[in-house]
PDB file of C-alpha atoms in Angstrom:
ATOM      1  CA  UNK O   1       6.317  28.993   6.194  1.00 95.00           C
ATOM      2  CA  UNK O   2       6.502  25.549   5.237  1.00 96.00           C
ATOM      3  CA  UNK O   3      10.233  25.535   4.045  1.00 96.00           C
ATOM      4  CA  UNK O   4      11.268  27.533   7.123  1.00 96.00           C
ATOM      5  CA  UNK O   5       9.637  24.952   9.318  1.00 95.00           C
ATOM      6  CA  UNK O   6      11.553  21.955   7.151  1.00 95.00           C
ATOM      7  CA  UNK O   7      14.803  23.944   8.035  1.00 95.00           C
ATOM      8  CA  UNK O   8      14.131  24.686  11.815  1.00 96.00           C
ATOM      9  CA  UNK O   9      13.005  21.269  12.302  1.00 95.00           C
ATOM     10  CA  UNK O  10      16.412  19.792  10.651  1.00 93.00           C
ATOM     11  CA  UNK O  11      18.635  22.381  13.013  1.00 94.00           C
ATOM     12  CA  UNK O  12      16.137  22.400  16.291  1.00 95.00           C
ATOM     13  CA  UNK O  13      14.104  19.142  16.072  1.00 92.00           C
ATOM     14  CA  UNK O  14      10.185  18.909  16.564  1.00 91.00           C
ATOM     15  CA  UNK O  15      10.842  19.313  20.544  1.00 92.00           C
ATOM     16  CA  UNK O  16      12.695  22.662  19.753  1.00 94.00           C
ATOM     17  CA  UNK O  17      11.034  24.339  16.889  1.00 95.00           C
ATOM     18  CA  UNK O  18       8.183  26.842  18.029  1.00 94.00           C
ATOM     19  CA  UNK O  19       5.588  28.973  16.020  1.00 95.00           C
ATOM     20  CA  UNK O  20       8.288  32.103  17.616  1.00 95.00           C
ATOM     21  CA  UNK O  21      11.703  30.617  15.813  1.00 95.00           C
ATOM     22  CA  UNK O  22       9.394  29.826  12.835  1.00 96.00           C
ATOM     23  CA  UNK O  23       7.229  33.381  12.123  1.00 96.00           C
ATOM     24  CA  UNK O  24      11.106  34.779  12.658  1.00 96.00           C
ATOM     25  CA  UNK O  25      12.700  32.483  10.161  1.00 95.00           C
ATOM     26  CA  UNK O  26       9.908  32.529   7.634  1.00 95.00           C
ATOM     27  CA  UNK O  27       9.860  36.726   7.647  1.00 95.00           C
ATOM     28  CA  UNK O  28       6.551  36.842   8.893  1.00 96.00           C
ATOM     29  CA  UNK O  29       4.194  37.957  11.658  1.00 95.00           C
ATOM     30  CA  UNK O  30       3.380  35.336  14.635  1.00 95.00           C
ATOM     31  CA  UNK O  31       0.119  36.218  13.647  1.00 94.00           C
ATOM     32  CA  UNK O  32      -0.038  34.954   9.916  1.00 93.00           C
ATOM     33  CA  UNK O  33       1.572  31.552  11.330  1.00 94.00           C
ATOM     34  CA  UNK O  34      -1.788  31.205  13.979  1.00 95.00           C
ATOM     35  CA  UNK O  35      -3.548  32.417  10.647  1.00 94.00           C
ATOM     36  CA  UNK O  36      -2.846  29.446   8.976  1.00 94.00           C
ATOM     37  CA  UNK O  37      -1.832  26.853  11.739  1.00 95.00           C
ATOM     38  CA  UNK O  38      -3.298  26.547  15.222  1.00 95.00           C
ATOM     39  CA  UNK O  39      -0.064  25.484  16.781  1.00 93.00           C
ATOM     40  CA  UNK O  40       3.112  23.645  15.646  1.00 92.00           C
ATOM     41  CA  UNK O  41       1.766  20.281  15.355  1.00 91.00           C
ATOM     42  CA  UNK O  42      -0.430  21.800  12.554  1.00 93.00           C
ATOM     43  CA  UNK O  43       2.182  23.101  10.562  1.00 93.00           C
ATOM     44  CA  UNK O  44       4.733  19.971  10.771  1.00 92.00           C
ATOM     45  CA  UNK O  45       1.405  18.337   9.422  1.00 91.00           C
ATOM     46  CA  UNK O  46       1.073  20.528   6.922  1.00 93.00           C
ATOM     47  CA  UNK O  47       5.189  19.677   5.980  1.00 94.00           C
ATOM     48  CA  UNK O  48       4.474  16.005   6.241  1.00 91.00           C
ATOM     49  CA  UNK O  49       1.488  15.851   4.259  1.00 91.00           C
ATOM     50  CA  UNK O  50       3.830  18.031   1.353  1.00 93.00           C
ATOM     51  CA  UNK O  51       6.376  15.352   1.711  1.00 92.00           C
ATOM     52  CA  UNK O  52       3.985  12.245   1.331  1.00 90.00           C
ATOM     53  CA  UNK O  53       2.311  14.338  -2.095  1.00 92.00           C
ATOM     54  CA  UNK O  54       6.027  14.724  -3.132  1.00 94.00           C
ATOM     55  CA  UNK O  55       7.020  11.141  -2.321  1.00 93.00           C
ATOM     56  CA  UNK O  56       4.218   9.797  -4.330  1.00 91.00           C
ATOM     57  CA  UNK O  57       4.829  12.487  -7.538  1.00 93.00           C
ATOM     58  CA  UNK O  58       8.022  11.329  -7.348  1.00 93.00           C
ATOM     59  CA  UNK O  59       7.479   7.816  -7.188  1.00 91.00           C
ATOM     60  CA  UNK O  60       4.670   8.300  -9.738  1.00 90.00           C
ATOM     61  CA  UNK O  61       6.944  10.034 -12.199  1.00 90.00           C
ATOM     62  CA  UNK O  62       9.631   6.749 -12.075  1.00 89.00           C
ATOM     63  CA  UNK O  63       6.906   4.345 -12.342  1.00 87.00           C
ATOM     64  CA  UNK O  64       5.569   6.327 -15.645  1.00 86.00           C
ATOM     65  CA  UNK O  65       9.208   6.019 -16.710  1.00 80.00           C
ATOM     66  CA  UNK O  66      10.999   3.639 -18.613  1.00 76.00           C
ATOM     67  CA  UNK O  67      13.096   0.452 -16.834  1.00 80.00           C
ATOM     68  CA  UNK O  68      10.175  -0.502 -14.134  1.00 86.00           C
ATOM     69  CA  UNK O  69       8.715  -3.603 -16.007  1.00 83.00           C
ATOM     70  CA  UNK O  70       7.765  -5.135 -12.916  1.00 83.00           C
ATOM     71  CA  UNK O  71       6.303  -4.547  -9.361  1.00 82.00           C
ATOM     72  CA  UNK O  72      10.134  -5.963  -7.885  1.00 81.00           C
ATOM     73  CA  UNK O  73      11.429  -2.852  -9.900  1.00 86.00           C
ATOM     74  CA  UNK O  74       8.838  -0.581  -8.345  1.00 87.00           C
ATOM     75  CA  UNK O  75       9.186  -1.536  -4.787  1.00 86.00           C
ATOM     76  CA  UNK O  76      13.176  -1.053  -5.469  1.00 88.00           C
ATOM     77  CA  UNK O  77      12.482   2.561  -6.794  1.00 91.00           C
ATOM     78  CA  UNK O  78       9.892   2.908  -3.517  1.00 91.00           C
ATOM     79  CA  UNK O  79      12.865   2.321  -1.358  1.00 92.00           C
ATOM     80  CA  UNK O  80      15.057   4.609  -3.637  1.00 93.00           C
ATOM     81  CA  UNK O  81      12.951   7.645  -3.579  1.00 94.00           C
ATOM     82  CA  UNK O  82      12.321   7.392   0.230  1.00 92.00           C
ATOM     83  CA  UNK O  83      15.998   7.179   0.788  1.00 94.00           C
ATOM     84  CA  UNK O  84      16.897  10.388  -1.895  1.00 95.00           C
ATOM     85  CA  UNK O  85      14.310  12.093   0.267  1.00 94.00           C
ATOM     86  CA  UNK O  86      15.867  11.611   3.601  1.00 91.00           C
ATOM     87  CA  UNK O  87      18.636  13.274   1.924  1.00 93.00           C
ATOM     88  CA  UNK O  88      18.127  15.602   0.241  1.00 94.00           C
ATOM     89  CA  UNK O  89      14.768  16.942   1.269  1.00 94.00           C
ATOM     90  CA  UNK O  90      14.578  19.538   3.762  1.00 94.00           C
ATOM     91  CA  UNK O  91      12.504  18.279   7.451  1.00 92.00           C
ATOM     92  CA  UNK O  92      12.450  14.926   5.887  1.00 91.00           C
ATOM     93  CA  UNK O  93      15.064  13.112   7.562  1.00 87.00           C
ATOM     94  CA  UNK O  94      13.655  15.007  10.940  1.00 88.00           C
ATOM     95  CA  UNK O  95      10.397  14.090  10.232  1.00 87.00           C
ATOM     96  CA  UNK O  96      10.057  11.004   7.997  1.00 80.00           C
ATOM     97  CA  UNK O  97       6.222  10.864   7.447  1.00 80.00           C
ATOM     98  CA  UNK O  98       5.304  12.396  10.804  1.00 74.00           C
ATOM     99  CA  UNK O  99       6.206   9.166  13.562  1.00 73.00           C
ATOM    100  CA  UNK O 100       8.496  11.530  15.743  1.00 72.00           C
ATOM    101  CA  UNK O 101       5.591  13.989  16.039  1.00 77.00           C
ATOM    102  CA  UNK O 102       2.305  11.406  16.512  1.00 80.00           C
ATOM    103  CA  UNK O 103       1.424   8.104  14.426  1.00 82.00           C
ATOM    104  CA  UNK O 104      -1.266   9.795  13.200  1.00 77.00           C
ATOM    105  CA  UNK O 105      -0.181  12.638  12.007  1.00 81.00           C
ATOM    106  CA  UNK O 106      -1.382  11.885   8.463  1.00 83.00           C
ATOM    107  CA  UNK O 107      -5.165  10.400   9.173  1.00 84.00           C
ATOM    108  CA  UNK O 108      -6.777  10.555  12.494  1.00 84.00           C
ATOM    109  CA  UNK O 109      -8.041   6.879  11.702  1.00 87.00           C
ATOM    110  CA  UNK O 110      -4.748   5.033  10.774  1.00 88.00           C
ATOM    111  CA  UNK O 111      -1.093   5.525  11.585  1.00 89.00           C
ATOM    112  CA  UNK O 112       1.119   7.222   9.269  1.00 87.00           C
ATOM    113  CA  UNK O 113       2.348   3.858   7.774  1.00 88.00           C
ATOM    114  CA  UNK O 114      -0.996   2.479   7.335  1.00 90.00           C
ATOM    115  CA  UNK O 115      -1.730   5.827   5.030  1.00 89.00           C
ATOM    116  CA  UNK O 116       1.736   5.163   3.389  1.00 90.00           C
ATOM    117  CA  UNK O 117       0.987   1.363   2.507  1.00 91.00           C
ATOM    118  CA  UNK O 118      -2.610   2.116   0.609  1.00 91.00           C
ATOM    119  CA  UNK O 119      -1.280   5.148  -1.276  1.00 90.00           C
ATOM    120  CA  UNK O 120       2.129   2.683  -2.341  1.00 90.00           C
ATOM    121  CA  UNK O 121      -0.690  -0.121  -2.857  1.00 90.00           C
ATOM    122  CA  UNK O 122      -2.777   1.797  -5.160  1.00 89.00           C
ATOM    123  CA  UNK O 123      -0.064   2.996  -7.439  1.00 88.00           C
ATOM    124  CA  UNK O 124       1.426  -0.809  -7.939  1.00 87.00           C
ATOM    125  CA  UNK O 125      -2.403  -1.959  -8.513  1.00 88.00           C
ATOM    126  CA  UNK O 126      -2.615   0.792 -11.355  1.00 86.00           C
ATOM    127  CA  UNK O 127       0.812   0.253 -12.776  1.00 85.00           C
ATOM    128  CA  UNK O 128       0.985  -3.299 -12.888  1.00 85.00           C
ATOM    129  CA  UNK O 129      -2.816  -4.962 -12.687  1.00 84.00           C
ATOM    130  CA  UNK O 130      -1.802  -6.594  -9.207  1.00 83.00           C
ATOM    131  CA  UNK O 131      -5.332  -8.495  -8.508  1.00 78.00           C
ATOM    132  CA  UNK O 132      -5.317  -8.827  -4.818  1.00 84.00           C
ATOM    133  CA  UNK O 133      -5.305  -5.610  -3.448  1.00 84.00           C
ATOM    134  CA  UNK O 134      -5.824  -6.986   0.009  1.00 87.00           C
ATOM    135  CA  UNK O 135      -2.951  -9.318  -0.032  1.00 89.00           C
ATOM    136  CA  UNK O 136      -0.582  -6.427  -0.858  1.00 89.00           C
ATOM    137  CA  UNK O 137      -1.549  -4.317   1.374  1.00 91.00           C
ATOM    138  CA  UNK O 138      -1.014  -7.203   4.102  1.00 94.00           C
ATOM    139  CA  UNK O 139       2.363  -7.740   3.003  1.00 93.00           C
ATOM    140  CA  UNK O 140       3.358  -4.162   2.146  1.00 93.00           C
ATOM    141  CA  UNK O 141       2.642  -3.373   5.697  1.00 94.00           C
ATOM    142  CA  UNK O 142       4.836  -5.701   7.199  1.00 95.00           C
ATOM    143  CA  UNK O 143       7.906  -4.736   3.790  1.00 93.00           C
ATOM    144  CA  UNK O 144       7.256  -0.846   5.271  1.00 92.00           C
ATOM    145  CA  UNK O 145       7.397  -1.111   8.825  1.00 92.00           C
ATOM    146  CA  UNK O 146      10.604  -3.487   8.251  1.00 94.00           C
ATOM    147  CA  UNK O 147      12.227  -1.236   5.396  1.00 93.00           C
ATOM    148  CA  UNK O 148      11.409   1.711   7.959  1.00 90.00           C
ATOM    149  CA  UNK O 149      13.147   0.518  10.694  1.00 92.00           C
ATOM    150  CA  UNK O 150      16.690  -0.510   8.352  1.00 95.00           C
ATOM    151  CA  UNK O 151      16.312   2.886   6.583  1.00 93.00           C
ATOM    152  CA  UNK O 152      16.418   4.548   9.867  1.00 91.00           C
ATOM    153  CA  UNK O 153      19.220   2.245  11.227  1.00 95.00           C
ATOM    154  CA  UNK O 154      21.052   3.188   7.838  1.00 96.00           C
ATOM    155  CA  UNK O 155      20.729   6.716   8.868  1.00 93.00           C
ATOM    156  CA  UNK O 156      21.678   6.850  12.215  1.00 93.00           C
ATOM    157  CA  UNK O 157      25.171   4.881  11.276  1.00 96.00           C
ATOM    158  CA  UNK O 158      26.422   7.543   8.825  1.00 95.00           C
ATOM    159  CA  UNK O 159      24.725  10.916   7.652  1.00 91.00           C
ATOM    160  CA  UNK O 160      24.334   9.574   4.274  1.00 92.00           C
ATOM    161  CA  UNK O 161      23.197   6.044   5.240  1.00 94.00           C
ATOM    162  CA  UNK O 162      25.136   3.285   5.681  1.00 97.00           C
ATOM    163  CA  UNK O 163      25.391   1.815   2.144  1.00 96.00           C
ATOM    164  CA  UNK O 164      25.692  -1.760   3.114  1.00 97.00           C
ATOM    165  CA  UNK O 165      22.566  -1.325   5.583  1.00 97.00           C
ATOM    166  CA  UNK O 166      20.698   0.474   2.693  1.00 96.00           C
ATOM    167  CA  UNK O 167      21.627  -2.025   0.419  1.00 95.00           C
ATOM    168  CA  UNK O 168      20.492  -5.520   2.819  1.00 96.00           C
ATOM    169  CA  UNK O 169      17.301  -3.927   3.534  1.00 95.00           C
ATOM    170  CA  UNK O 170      16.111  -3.741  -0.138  1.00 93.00           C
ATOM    171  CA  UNK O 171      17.432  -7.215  -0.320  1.00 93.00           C
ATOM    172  CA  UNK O 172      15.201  -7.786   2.442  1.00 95.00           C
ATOM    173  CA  UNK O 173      12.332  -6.229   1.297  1.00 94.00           C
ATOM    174  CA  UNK O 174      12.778  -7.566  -2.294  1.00 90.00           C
ATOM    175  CA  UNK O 175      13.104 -11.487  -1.356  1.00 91.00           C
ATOM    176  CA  UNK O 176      10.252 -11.226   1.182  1.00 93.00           C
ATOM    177  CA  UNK O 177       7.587  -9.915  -1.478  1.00 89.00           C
ATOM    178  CA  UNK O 178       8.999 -12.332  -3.683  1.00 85.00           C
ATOM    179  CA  UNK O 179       7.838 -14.896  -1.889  1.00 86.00           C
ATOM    180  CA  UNK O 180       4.785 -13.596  -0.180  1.00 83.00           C
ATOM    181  CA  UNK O 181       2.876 -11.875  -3.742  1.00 76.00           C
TER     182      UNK O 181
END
């Protein structure tokens, strides 16, 4: 149900899809989707919350890898990852982590970037022994809500993203940690 809704959402948009157009597209019974989700909000939850776990994997995997000696490389492969999502991944470009749908559609308590900065946070404080865990998560907010914004501007010039956007908004992000960590 999951990957139908990531397709629907891509061709319909949230406003458009309904738990109808998804039970038809996913083979099933409208009754196993309210079996499993109490209405469509629920299930595009249920496809952000998959795309955060695969973000971080992913992100997690690179960071395990070799050629990320430092937390400038890691923040570059952040940016990477999110942007290889968006286009190749199914609901994500729709969706991102769940803004078009409701700010907190990943933790009642905190908005969906909020939940996004401590997971990113915790990974660079395991991986590279980053001692003021408060500090990044200050500036990490303000490198995600800025590298969310160019990523989307990226997007909406050219299907692909427009490489010279893409490529001044890791700049961006880059020289402002830099000089803020």
């Amino acid at each position: 149900m999951l990957d139908a809704c990531a397709e629907l959402v891509d061709e319909v948009g949230y406003d458009g899809l309904t738990t109808t157009l998804l039970a038809e597209r996913a083979g099933v019974a409208i009754g196993s989707v309210y079996q499993f989700f109490p209405d469509k909000r629920a299930i595009v939850q249920a496809l952000t919350l998959r795309s955060l776990e695969g973000y971080l994997q992913r992100l997690s995997d690179r960071l395990a890898g070799e050629g990320i000696a430092n937390w400038w490389d890691a923040v570059d492969a952040a940016i990477d990852e999110y942007i290889d999502m968006h286009r190749t991944v199914p609901g994500f470009r729709t969706l991102h982590f769940g803004d078009v749908v409701d700010i907190h559609l990943l933790d009642d308590e905190r908005d969906n970037n909020d939940v996004i900065v401590s997971q990113l946070s915790a990974l660079l404080v395991a991986r590279f022994g980053i001692l003021d865990a408060s500090r990044l998560q200050f500036v990490l907010a303000i490198a995600v809500e800025a590298a969310d914004a160019l990523i989307k501007l990226a997007f909406r010039r050219s299907p692909d993203g427009e490489a010279a956007v893409l490529g001044e908004a890791k700049a961006l992000i880059r020289e402002y940690l830099h000089h803020r960590l």
